[in-house]
PDB file of C-alpha atoms in Angstrom:
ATOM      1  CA  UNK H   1     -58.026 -46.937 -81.592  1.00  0.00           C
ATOM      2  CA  UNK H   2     -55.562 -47.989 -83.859  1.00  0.00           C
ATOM      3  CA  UNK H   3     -55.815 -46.325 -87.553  1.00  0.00           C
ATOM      4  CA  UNK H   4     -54.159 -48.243 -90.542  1.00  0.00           C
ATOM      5  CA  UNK H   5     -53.788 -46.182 -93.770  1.00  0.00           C
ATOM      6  CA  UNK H   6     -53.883 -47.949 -96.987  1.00  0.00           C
ATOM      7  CA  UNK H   7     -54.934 -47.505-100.575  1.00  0.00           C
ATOM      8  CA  UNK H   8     -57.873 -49.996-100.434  1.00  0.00           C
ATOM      9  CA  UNK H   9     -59.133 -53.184-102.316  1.00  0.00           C
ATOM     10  CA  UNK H  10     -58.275 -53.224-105.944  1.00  0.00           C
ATOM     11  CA  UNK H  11     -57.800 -55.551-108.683  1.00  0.00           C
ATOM     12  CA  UNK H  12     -59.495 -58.660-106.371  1.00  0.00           C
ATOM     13  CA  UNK H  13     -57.096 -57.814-103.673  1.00  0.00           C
ATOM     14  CA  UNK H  14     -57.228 -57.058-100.150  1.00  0.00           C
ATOM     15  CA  UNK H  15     -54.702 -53.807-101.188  1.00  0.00           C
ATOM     16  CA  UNK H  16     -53.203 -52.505-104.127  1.00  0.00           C
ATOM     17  CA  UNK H  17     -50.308 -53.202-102.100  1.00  0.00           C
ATOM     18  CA  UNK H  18     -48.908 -56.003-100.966  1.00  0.00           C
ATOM     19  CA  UNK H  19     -47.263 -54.090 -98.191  1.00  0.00           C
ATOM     20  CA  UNK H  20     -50.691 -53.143 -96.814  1.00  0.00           C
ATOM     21  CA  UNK H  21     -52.372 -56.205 -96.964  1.00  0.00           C
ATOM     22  CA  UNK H  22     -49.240 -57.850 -95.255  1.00  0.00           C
ATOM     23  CA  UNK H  23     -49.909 -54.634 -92.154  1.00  0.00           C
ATOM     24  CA  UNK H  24     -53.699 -55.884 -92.492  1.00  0.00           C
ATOM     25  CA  UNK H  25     -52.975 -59.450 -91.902  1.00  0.00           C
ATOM     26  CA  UNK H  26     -50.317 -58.731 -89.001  1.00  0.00           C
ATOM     27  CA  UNK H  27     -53.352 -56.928 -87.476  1.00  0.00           C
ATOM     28  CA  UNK H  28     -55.765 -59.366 -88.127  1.00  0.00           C
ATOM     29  CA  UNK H  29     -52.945 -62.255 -86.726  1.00  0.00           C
ATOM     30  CA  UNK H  30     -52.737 -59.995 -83.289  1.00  0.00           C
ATOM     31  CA  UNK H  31     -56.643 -59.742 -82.613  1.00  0.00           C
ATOM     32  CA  UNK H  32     -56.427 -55.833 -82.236  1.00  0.00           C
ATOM     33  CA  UNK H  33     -59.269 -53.744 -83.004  1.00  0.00           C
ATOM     34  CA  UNK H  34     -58.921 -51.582 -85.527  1.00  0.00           C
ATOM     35  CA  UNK H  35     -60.008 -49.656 -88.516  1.00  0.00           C
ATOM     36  CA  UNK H  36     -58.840 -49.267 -92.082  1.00  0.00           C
ATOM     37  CA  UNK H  37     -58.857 -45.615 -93.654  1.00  0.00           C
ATOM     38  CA  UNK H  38     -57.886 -44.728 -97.170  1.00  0.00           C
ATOM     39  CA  UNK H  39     -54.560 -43.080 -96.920  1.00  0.00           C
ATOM     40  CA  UNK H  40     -52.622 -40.099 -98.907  1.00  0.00           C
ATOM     41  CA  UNK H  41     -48.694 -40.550-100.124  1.00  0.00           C
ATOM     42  CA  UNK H  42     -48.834 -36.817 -99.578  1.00  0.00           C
ATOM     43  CA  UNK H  43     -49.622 -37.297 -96.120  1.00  0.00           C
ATOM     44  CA  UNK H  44     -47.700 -40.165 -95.009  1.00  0.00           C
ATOM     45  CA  UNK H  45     -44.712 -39.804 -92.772  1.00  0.00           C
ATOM     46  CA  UNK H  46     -42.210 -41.673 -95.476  1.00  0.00           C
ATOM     47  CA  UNK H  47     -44.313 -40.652 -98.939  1.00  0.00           C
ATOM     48  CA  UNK H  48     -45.450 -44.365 -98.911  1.00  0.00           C
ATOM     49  CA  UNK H  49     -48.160 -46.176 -97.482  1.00  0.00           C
ATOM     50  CA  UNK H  50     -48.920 -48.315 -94.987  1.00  0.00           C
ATOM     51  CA  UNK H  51     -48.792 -46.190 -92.178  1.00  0.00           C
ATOM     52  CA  UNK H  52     -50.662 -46.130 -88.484  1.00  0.00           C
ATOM     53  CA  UNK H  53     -51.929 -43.986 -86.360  1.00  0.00           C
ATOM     54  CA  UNK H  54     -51.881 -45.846 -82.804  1.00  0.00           C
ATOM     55  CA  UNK H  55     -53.679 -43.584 -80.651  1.00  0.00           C
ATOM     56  CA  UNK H  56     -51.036 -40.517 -81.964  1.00  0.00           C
ATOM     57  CA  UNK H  57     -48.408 -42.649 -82.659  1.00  0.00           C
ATOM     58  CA  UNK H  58     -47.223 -42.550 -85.983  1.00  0.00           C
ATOM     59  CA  UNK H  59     -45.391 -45.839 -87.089  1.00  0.00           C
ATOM     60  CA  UNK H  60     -44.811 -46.203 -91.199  1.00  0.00           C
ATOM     61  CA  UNK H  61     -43.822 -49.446 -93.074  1.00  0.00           C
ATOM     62  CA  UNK H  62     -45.272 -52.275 -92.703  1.00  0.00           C
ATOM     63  CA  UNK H  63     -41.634 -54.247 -90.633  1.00  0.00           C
ATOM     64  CA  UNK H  64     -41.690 -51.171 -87.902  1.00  0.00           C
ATOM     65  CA  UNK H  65     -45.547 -51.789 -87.996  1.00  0.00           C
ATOM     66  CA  UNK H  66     -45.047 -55.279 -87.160  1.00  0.00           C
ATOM     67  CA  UNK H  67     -42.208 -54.447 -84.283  1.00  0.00           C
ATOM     68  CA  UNK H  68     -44.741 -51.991 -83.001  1.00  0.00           C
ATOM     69  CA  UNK H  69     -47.325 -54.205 -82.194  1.00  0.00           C
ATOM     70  CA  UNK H  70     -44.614 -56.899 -80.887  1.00  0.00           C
ATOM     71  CA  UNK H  71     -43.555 -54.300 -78.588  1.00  0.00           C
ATOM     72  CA  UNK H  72     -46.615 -52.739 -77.341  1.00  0.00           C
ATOM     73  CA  UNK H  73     -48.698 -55.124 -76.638  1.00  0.00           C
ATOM     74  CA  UNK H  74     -46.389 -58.109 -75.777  1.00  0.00           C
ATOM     75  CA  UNK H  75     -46.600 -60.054 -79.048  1.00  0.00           C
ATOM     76  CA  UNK H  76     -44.855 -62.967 -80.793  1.00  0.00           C
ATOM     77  CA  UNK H  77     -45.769 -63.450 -84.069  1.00  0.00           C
ATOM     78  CA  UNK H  78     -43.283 -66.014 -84.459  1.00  0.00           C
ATOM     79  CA  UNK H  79     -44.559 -67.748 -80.730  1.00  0.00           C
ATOM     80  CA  UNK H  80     -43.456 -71.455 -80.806  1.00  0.00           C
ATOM     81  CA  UNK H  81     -40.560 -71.234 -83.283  1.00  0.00           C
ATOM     82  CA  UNK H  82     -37.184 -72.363 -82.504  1.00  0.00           C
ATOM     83  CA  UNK H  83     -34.280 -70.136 -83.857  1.00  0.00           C
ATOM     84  CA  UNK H  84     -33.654 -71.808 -86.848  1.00  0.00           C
ATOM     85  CA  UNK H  85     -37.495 -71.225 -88.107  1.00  0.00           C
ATOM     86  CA  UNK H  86     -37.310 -67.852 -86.820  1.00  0.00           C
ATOM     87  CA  UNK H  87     -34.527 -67.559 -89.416  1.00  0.00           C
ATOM     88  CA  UNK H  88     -36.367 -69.070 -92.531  1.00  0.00           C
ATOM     89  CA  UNK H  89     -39.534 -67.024 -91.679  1.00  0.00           C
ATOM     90  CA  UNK H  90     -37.237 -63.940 -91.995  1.00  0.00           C
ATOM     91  CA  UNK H  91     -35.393 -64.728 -95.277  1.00  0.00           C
ATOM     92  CA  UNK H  92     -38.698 -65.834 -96.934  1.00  0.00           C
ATOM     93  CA  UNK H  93     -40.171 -62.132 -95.886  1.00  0.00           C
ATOM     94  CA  UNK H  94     -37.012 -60.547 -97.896  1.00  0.00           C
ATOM     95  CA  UNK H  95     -37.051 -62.336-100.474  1.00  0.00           C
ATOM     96  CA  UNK H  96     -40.643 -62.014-100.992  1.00  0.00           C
ATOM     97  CA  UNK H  97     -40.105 -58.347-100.242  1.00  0.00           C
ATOM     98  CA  UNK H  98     -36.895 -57.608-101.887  1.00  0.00           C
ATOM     99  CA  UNK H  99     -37.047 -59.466-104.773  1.00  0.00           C
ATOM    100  CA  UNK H 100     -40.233 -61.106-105.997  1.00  0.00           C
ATOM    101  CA  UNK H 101     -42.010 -57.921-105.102  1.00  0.00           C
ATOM    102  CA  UNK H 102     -40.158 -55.872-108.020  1.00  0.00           C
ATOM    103  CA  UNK H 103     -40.848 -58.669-110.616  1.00  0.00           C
ATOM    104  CA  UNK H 104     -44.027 -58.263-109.929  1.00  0.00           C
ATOM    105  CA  UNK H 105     -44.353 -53.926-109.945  1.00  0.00           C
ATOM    106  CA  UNK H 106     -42.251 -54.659-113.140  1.00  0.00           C
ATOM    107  CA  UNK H 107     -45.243 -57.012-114.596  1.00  0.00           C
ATOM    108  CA  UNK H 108     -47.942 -53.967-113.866  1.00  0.00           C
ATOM    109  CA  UNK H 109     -46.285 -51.319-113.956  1.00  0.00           C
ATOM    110  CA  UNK H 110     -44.231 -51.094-117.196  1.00  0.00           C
ATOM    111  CA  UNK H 111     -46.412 -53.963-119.384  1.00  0.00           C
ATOM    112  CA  UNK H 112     -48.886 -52.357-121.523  1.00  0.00           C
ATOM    113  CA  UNK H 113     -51.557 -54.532-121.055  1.00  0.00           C
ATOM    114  CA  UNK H 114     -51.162 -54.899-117.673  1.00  0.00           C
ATOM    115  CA  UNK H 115     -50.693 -51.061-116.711  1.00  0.00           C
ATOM    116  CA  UNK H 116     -53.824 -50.513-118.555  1.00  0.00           C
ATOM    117  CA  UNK H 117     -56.006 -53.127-116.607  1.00  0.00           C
ATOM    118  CA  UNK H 118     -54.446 -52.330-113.473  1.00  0.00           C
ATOM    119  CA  UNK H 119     -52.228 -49.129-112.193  1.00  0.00           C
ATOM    120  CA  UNK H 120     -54.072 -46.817-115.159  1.00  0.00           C
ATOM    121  CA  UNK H 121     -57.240 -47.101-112.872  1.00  0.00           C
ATOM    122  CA  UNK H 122     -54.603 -44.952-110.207  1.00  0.00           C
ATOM    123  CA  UNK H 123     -54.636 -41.922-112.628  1.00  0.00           C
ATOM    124  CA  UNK H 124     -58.136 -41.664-113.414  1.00  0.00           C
ATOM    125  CA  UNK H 125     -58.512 -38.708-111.095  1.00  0.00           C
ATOM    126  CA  UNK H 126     -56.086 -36.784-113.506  1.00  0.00           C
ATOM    127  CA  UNK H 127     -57.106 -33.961-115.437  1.00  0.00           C
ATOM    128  CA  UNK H 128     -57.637 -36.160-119.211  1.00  0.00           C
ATOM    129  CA  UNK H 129     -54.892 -33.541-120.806  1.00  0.00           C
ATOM    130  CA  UNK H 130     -52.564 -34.161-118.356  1.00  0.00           C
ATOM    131  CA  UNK H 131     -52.758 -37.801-117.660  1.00  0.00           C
ATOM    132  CA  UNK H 132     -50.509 -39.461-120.387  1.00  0.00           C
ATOM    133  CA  UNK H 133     -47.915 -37.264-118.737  1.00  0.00           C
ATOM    134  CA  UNK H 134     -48.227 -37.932-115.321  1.00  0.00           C
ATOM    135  CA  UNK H 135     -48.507 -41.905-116.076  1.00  0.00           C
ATOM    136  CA  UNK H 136     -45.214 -41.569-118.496  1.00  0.00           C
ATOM    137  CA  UNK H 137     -43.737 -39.391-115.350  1.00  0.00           C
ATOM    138  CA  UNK H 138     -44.595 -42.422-112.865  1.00  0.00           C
ATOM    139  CA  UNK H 139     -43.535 -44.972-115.006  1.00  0.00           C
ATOM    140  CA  UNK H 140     -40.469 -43.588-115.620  1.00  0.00           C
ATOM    141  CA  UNK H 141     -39.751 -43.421-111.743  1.00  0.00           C
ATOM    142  CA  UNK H 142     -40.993 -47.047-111.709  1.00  0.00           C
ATOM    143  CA  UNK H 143     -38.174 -48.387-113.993  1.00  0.00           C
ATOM    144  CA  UNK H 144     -35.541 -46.233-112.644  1.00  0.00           C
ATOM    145  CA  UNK H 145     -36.403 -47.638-109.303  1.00  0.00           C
ATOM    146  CA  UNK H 146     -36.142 -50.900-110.813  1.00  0.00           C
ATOM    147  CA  UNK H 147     -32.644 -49.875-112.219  1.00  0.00           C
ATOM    148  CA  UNK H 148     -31.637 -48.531-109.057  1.00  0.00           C
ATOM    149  CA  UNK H 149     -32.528 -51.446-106.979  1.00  0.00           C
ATOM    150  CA  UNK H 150     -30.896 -53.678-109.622  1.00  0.00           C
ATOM    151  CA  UNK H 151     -33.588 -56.429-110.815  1.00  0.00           C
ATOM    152  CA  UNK H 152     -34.436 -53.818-113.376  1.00  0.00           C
ATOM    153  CA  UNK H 153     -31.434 -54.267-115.013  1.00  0.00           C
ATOM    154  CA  UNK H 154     -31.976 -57.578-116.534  1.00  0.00           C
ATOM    155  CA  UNK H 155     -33.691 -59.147-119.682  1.00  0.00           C
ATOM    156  CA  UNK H 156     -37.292 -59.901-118.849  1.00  0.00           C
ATOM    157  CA  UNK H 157     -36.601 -63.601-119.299  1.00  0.00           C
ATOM    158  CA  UNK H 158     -33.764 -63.608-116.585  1.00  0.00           C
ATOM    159  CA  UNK H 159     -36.364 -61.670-114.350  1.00  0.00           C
ATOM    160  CA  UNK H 160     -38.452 -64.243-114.464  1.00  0.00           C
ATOM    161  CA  UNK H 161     -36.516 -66.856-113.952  1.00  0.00           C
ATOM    162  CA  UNK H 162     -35.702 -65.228-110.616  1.00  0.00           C
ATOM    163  CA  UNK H 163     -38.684 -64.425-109.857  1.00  0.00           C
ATOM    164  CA  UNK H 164     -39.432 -68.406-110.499  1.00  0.00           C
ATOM    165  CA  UNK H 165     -37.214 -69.929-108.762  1.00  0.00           C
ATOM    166  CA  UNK H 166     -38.388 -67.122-105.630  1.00  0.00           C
ATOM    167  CA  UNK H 167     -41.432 -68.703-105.549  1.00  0.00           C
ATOM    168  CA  UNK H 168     -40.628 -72.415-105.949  1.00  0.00           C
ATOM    169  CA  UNK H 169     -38.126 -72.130-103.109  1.00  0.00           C
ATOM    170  CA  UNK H 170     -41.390 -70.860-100.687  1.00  0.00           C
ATOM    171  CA  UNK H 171     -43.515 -73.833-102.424  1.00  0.00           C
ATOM    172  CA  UNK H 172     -40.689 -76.117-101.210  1.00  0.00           C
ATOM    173  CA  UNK H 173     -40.127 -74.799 -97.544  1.00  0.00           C
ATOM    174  CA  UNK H 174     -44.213 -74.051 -97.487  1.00  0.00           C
ATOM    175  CA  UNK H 175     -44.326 -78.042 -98.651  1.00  0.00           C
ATOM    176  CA  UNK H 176     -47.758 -79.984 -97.001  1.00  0.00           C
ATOM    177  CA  UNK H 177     -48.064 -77.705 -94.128  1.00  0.00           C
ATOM    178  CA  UNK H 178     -51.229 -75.610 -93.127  1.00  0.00           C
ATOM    179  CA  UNK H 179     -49.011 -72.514 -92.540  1.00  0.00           C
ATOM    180  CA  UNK H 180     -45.431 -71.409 -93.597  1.00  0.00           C
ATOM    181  CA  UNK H 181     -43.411 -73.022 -90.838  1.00  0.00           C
ATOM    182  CA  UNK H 182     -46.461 -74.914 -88.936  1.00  0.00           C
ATOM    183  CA  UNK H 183     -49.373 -75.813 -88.221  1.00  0.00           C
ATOM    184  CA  UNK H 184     -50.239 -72.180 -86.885  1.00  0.00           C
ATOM    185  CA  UNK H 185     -49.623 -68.865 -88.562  1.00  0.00           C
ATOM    186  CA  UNK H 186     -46.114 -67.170 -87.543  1.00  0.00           C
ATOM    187  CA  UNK H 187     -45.541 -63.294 -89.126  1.00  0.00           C
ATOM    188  CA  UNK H 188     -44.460 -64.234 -92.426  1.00  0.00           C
ATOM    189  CA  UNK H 189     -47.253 -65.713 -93.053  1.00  0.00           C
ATOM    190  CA  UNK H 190     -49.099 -62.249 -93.167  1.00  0.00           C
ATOM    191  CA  UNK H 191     -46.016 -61.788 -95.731  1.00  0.00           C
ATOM    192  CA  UNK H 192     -46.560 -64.655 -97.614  1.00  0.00           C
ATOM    193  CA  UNK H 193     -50.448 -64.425 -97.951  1.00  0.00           C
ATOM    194  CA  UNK H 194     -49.794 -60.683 -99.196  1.00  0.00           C
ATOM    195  CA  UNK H 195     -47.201 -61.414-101.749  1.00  0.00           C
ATOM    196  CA  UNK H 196     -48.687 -65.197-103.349  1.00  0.00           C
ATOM    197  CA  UNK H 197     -51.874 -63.761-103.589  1.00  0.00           C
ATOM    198  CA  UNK H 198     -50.687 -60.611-105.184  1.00  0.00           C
ATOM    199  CA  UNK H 199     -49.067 -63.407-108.146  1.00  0.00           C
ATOM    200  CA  UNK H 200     -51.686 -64.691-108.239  1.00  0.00           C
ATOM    201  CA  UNK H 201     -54.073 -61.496-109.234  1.00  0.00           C
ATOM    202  CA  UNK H 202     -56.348 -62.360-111.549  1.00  0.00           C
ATOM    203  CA  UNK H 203     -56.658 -59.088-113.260  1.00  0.00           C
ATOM    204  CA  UNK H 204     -52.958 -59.066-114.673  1.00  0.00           C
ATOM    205  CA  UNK H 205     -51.294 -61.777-116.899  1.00  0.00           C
ATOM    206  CA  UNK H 206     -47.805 -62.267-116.885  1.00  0.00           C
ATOM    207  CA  UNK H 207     -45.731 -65.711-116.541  1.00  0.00           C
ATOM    208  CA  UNK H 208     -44.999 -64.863-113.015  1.00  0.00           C
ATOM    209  CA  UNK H 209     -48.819 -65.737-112.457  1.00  0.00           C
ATOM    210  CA  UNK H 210     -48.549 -69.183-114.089  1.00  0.00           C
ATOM    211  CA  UNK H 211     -45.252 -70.074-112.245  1.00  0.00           C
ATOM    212  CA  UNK H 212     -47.011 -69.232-108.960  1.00  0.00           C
ATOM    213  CA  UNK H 213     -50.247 -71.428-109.990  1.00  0.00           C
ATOM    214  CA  UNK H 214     -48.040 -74.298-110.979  1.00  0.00           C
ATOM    215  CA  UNK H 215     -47.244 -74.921-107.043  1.00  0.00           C
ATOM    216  CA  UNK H 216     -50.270 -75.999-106.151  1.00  0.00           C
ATOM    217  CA  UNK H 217     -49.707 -75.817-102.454  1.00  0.00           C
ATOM    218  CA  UNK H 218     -49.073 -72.118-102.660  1.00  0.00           C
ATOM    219  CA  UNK H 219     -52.514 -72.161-104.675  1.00  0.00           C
ATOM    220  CA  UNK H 220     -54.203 -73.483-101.866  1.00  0.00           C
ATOM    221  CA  UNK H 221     -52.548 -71.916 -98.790  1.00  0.00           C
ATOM    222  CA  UNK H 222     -53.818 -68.609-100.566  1.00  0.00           C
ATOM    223  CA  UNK H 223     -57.265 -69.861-100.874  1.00  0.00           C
ATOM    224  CA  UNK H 224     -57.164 -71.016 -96.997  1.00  0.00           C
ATOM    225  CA  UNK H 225     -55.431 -67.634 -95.886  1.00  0.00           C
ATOM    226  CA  UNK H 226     -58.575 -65.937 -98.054  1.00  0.00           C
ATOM    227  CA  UNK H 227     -61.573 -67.777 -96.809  1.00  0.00           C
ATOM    228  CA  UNK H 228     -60.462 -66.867 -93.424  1.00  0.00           C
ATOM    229  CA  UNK H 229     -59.442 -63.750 -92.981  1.00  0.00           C
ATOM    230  CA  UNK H 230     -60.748 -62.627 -96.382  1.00  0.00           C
ATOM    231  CA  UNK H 231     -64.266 -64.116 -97.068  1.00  0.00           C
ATOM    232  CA  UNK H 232     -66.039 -61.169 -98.204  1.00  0.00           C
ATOM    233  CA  UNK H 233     -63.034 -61.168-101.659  1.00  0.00           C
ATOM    234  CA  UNK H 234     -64.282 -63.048-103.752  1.00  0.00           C
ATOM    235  CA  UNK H 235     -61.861 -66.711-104.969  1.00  0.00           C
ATOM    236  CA  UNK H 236     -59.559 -66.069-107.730  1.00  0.00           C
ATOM    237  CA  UNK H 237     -60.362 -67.767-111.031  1.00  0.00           C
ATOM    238  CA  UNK H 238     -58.359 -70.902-111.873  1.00  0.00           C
ATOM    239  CA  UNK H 239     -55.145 -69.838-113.955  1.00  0.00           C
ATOM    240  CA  UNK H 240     -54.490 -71.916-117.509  1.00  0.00           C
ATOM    241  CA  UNK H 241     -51.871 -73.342-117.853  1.00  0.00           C
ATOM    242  CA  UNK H 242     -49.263 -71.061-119.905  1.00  0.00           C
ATOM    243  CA  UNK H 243     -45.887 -70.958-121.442  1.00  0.00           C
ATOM    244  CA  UNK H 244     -43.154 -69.301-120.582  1.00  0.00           C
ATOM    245  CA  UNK H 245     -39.873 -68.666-121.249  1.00  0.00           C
ATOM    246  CA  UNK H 246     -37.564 -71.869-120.446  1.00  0.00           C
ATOM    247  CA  UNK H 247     -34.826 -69.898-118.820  1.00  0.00           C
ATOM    248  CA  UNK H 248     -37.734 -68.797-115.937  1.00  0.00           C
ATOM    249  CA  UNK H 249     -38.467 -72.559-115.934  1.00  0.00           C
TER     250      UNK H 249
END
């Protein structure tokens, strides 16, 4: 029996992490059996979740997870695509991994507002006394990550205007089709569900939400991905329309 190790639902989400619900999806895509167990950082083989346990077989991040089911049990996720779409599908995974995803852990993790309604809920398990600390200790590893990694190092209106322009160039390759590159799903689309739908968390303002809402065919892919693979979550609310800086524009 294959295991997958996640944090669980949270914030109207199929994960806290976009990573996991991606694994979930790419398990959902092969028609595997499987089960879903809360997971510990402690515990996992990288200090970072997902991981699976595939009858002993450890395999963590969510990419290997992906080659390990390609591998194992003679998959193609990508089935029908010609080399050229093979391509796109891959460059929209990285830069909805490696870019978009750190505007976004930048919007919950080091806004106020935001931290409060959503990653605070993390610490609650935290000795009262001690909590402030350990949430000023993870933050700070949050933005030096950020630093490190490079997006961290710009104004929050520059961010944003990445992260924008990110998102309209999927609304643009995504245009009138069913699924990212066709009428059926291909890998990235466990990607792509994971990541749009993540923007599009209710439970957290930010102007990356309203950019991702303003392409309305990214609004309803997620909606399509969610009634069928998702039904018992519950359909994000509508977002208003909102301002936002004009260099993210």
């Amino acid at each position: 029996m294959i295991v997958l190790y996640t944090f669980g639902p949270a914030f109207g989400l199929p994960d806290a992490s976009p990573f996991v619900t991606k694994a979930d999806m790419l398990l959902k895509l092969a028609g595997l059996p499987y089960r879903s167990e809360r997971g510990s950082l402690r515990r996992a083989p990288k200090g970072k979740l997902p991981y699976l346990d595939d009858s002993g077989r450890i395999v963590a991040d969510s990419t290997l997870i992906r080659w390990h089911l390609e591998k194992t049990y003679h998959i193609d996720f990508d089935e029908g695509l010609s080399a050229a779409e093979r391509g796109i599908a891959w460059a929209v995974e990285k830069l909805l991994e490696d870019n978009l995803y750190w505007a976004i852990a930048r919007m919950r993790w080091l806004e106020g507002d935001n931290f409060a309604k959503g990653p605070a809920q993390f610490f609650r398990a935290v000795p009262a006394p001690l909590r402030g600390l350990v949430e000023a200790l993870v933050r700070r590893k949050v933005r030096q990550a950020l630093w490190a990694q490079g997006l961290g190092r710009h104004a929050p209106e520059e961010l944003l205007a990445l992260a924008a322009k990110g998102m309209a160039s999927v609304a643009d390759i995504l245009g009138d089709k069913p699924y990212l590159m066709g009428d059926r799903p291909c890998g990235a689309d466990a990607t792509l569900f994971a990541f749009a739908m993540g923007a599009l968390a209710p439970a957290f303002e930010s102007p990356i939400r309203a950019a991702a809402a303003s392409h309305a065919n990214v609004v309803a892919y997620v909606e399509r991905m969610r009634r069928c693979y998702y039904p018992e979550l519950a359909a994000p609310a509508a977002v208003p329309p909102a301002p936002w800086p004009a260099a993210a524009a």
